Coordinates of C-alpha atoms in Angstrom, one line a residue:
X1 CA 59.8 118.5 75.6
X2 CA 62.8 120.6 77.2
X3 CA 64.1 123.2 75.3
X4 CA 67.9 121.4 74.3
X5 CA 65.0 118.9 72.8
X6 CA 63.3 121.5 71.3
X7 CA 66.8 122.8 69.7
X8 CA 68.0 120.0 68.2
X9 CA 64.7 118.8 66.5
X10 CA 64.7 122.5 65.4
X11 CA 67.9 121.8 63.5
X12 CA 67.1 119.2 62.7
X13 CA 63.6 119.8 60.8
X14 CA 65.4 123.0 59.4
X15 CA 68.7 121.0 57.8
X16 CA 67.1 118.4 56.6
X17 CA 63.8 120.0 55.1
X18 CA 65.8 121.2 52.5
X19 CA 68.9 118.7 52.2
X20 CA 67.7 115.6 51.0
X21 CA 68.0 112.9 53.9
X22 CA 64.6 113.3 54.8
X23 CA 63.2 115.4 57.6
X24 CA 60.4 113.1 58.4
X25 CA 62.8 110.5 59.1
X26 CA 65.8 112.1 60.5
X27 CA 62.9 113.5 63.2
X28 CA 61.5 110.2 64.0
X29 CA 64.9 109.1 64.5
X30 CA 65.8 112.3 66.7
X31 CA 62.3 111.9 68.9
X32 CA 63.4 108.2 69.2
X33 CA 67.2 108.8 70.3
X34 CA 65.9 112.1 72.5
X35 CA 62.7 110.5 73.9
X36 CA 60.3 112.7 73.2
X37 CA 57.0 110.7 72.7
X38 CA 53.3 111.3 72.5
X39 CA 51.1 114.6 71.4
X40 CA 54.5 116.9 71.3
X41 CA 55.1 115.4 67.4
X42 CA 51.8 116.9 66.3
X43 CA 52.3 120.1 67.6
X44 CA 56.0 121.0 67.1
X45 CA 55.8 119.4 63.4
X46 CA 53.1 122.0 63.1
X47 CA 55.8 125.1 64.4
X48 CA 58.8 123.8 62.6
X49 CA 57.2 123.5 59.1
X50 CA 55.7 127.1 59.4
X51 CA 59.4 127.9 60.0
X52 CA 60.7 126.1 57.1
X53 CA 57.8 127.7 55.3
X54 CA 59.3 130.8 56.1
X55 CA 62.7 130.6 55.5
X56 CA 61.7 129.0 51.9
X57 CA 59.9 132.4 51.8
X58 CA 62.8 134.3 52.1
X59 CA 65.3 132.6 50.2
X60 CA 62.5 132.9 47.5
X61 CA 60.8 136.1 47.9
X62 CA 62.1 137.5 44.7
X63 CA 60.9 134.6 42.9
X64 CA 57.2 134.9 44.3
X65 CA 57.4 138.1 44.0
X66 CA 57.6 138.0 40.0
X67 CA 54.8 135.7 40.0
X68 CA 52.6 137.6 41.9
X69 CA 53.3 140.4 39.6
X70 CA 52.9 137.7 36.7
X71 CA 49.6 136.9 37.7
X72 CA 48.2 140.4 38.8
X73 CA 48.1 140.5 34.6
X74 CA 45.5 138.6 34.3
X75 CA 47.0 137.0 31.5
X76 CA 48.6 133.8 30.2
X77 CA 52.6 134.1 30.8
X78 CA 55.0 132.8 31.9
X79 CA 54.4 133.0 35.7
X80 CA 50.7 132.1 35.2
X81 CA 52.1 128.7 33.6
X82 CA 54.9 128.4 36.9
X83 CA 51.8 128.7 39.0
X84 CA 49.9 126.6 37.6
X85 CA 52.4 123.8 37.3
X86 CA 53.0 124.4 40.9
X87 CA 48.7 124.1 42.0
X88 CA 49.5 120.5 39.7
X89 CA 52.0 119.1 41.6
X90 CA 50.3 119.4 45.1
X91 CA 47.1 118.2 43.7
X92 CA 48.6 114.4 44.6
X93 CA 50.0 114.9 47.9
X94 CA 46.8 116.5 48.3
X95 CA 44.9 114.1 47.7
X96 CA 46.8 111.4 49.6
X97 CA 46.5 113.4 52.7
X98 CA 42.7 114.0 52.5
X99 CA 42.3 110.3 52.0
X100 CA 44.7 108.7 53.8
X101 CA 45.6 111.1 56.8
X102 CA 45.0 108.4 59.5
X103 CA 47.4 105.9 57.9
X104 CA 49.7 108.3 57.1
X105 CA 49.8 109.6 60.3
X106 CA 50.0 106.0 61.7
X107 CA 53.8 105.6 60.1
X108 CA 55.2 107.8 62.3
X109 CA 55.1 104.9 65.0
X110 CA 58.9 105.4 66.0
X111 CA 59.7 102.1 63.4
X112 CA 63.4 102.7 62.8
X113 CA 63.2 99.5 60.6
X114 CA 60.5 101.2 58.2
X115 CA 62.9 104.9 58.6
X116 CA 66.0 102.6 57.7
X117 CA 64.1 100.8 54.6
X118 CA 62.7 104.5 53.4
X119 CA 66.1 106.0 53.4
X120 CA 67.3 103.2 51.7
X121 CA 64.8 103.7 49.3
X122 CA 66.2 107.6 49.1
X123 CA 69.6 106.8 48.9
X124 CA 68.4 104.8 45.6
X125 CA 66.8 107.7 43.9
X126 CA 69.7 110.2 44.6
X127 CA 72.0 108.0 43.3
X128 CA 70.7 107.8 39.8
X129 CA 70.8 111.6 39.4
X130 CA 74.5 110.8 39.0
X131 CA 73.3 109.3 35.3
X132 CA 71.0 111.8 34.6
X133 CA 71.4 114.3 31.8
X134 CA 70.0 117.9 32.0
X135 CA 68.3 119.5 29.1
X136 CA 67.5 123.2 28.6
X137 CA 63.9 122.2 28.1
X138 CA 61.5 124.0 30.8
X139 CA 59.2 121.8 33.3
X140 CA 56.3 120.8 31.9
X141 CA 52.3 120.2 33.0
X142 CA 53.9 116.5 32.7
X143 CA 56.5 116.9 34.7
X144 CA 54.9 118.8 37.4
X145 CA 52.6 116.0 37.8
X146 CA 55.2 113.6 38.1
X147 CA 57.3 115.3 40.5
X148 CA 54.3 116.0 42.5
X149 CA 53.5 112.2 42.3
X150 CA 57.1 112.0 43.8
X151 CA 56.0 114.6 46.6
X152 CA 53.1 112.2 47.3
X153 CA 55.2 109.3 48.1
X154 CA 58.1 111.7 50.4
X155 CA 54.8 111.4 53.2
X156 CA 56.8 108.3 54.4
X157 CA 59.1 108.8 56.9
X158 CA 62.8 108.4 55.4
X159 CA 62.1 109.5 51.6
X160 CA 63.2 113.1 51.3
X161 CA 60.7 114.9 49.8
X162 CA 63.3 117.3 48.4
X163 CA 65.4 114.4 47.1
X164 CA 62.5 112.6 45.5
X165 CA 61.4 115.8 43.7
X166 CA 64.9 116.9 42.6
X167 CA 65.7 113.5 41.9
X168 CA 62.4 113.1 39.5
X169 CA 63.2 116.3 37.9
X170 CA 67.0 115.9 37.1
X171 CA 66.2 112.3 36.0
X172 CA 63.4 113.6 33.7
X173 CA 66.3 115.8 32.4
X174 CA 65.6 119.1 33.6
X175 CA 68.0 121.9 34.4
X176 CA 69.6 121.6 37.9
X177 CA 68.5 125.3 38.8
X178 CA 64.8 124.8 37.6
X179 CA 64.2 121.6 39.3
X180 CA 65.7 123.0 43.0
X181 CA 63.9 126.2 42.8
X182 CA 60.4 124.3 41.8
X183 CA 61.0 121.7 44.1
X184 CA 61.5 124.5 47.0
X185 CA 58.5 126.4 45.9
X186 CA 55.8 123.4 45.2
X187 CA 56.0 122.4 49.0
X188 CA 54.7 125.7 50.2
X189 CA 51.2 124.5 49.2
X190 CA 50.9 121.4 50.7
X191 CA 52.4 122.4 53.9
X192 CA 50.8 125.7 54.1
X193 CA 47.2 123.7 53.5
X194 CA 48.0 120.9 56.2
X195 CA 48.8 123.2 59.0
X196 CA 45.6 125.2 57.9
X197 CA 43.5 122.0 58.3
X198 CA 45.6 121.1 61.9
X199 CA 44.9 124.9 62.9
X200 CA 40.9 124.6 62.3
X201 CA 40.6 120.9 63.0
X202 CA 41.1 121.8 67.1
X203 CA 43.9 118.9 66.9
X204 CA 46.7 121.3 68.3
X205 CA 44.5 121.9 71.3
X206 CA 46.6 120.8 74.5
X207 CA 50.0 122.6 73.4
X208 CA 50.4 123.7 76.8
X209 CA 51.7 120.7 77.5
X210 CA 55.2 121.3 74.9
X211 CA 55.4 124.3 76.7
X212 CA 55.5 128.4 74.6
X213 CA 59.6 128.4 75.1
X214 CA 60.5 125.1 73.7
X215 CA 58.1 126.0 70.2
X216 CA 59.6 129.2 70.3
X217 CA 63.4 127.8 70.2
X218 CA 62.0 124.7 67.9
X219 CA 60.8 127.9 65.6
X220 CA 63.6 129.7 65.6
X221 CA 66.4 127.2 65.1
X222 CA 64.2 125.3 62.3
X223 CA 64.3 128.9 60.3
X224 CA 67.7 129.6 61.0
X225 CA 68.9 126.2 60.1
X226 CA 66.5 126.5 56.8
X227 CA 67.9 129.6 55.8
X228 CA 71.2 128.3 55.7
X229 CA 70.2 125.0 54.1
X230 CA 67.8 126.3 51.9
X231 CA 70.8 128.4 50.5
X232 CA 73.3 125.3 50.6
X233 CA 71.7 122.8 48.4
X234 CA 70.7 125.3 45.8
X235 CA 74.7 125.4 45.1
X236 CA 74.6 121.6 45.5
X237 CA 72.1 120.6 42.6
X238 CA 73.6 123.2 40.6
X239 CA 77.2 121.4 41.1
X240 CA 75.8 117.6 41.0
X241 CA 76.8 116.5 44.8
X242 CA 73.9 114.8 45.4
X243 CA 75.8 111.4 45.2
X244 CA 77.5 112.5 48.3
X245 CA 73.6 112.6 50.0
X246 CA 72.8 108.6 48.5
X247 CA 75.9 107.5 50.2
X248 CA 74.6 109.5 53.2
X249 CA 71.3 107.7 53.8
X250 CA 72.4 104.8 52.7
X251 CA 75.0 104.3 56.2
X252 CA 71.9 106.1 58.5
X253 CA 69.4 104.2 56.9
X254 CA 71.6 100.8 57.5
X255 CA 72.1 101.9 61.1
X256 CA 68.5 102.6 61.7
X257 CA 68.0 99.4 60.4
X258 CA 70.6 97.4 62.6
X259 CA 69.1 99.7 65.3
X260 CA 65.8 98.5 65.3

């Protein structure tokens, strides 16, 4: 992987982490139209979602700093019950990814058809929240379990997994601000515990081969980009553009389609 490969994928993974177009497909796509094949996927997913991990972090840190002061109380409050509908709504991605790591891992085949029917599938759910009503009432154990059902499924390549959760939550008629920042804050789990398991599991052995510069610039470009994205569509739930995003994926999703 060369480093202008490196930067764009970078981008890339931090844009569309947090915008809802799907970074697992828009990086399939970029590895196809770039080239970049073989054990380099492993290894830079690995350094790009530590940096969107990162930037969430810091977009955030206010807000995880409340519950970490929340739950230093040993006490049921409010922060204990934010937390725990958080630990709920990774339990099914969780479990997917325990059970099903080699199939999963077998859809990122380079399939533009598969990318282009997933993105279809995206453009579909961001399109309803154009119908959906938000209430004032707070997310539930329910709810978490639902979005995090709708985490689950964002493992294929081409459904957001930022659109599908703020697209569950607005259509369960929750408040546009409550369902971004849960959505941001419920991935750091999953993606925190996957790396872990790629870290320990010796699979990352042989990044010599992508090279210390090019995961350096993937690193940095992926946190930068986050930042800035991260920031971006917090303002766009709250203002209800996410029509703007269905429309998106449904012309990149027709092209990868066509493509195939």
């Amino acid at each position: 992987m060369s480093e202008i490969q490196a930067l764009i994928l970078g981008i890339i993974q931090g844009l569309t982490e947090f915008l809802p177009v799907s970074s697992s497909g828009h990086l399939e796509l970029g590895h196809a139209l770039l080239g970049v094949h073989g054990h380099d996927h492993l290894i830079f997913a690995v350094v790009v979602h530590g940096a969107t991990v990162l930037s969430t972090l810091v977009v955030f840190r206010k807000d995880i700093l409340t519950l970490f002061k929340g739950l230093l109380q040993f006490k049921w409050n409010e922060e204990t019950r934010y937390v725990l509908n958080l630990l709920l709504s990774a339990i099914p991605v969780v479990v997917l990814g325990l059970c099903f790591r080699e199939q999963i891992e077998g859809l990122f085949s380079g399939d533009l058809f598969f990318v282009g029917c997933m993105l279809l599938i995206t453009a579909s759910l961001l399109a309803f929240t154009y119908f959906a009503k938000s209430k004032v009432k707070p997310i539930r154990l329910p709810d978490a379990l639902i979005i995090g059902i709708a985490q689950a499924l964002a493992v294929m390549p081409g459904i957001s997994r930022s659109g599908s959760t703020i697209a569950t939550g607005l259509i369960l008629g929750k408040k546009k601000e409550d369902v971004a920042r849960f959505s941001f804050l419920m991935v750091l789990i999953p993606i925190l515990g996957a790396n872990f398991l790629d870290l320990i599991s010796g699979d990352l052995t042989g990044s010599e081969q992508v090279g210390f510069l090019p995961l350096a610039i993937g690193f940095v470009a992926a946190f930068v980009s986050g930042l800035l994205a991260c920031s971006w569509m917090i303002n766009i739930v709250k203002r209800g553009k996410l029509i703007y995003f269905a429309a998106y994926c449904l012309i990149v999703g027709l092209i990868a389609i066509f493509a195939a």
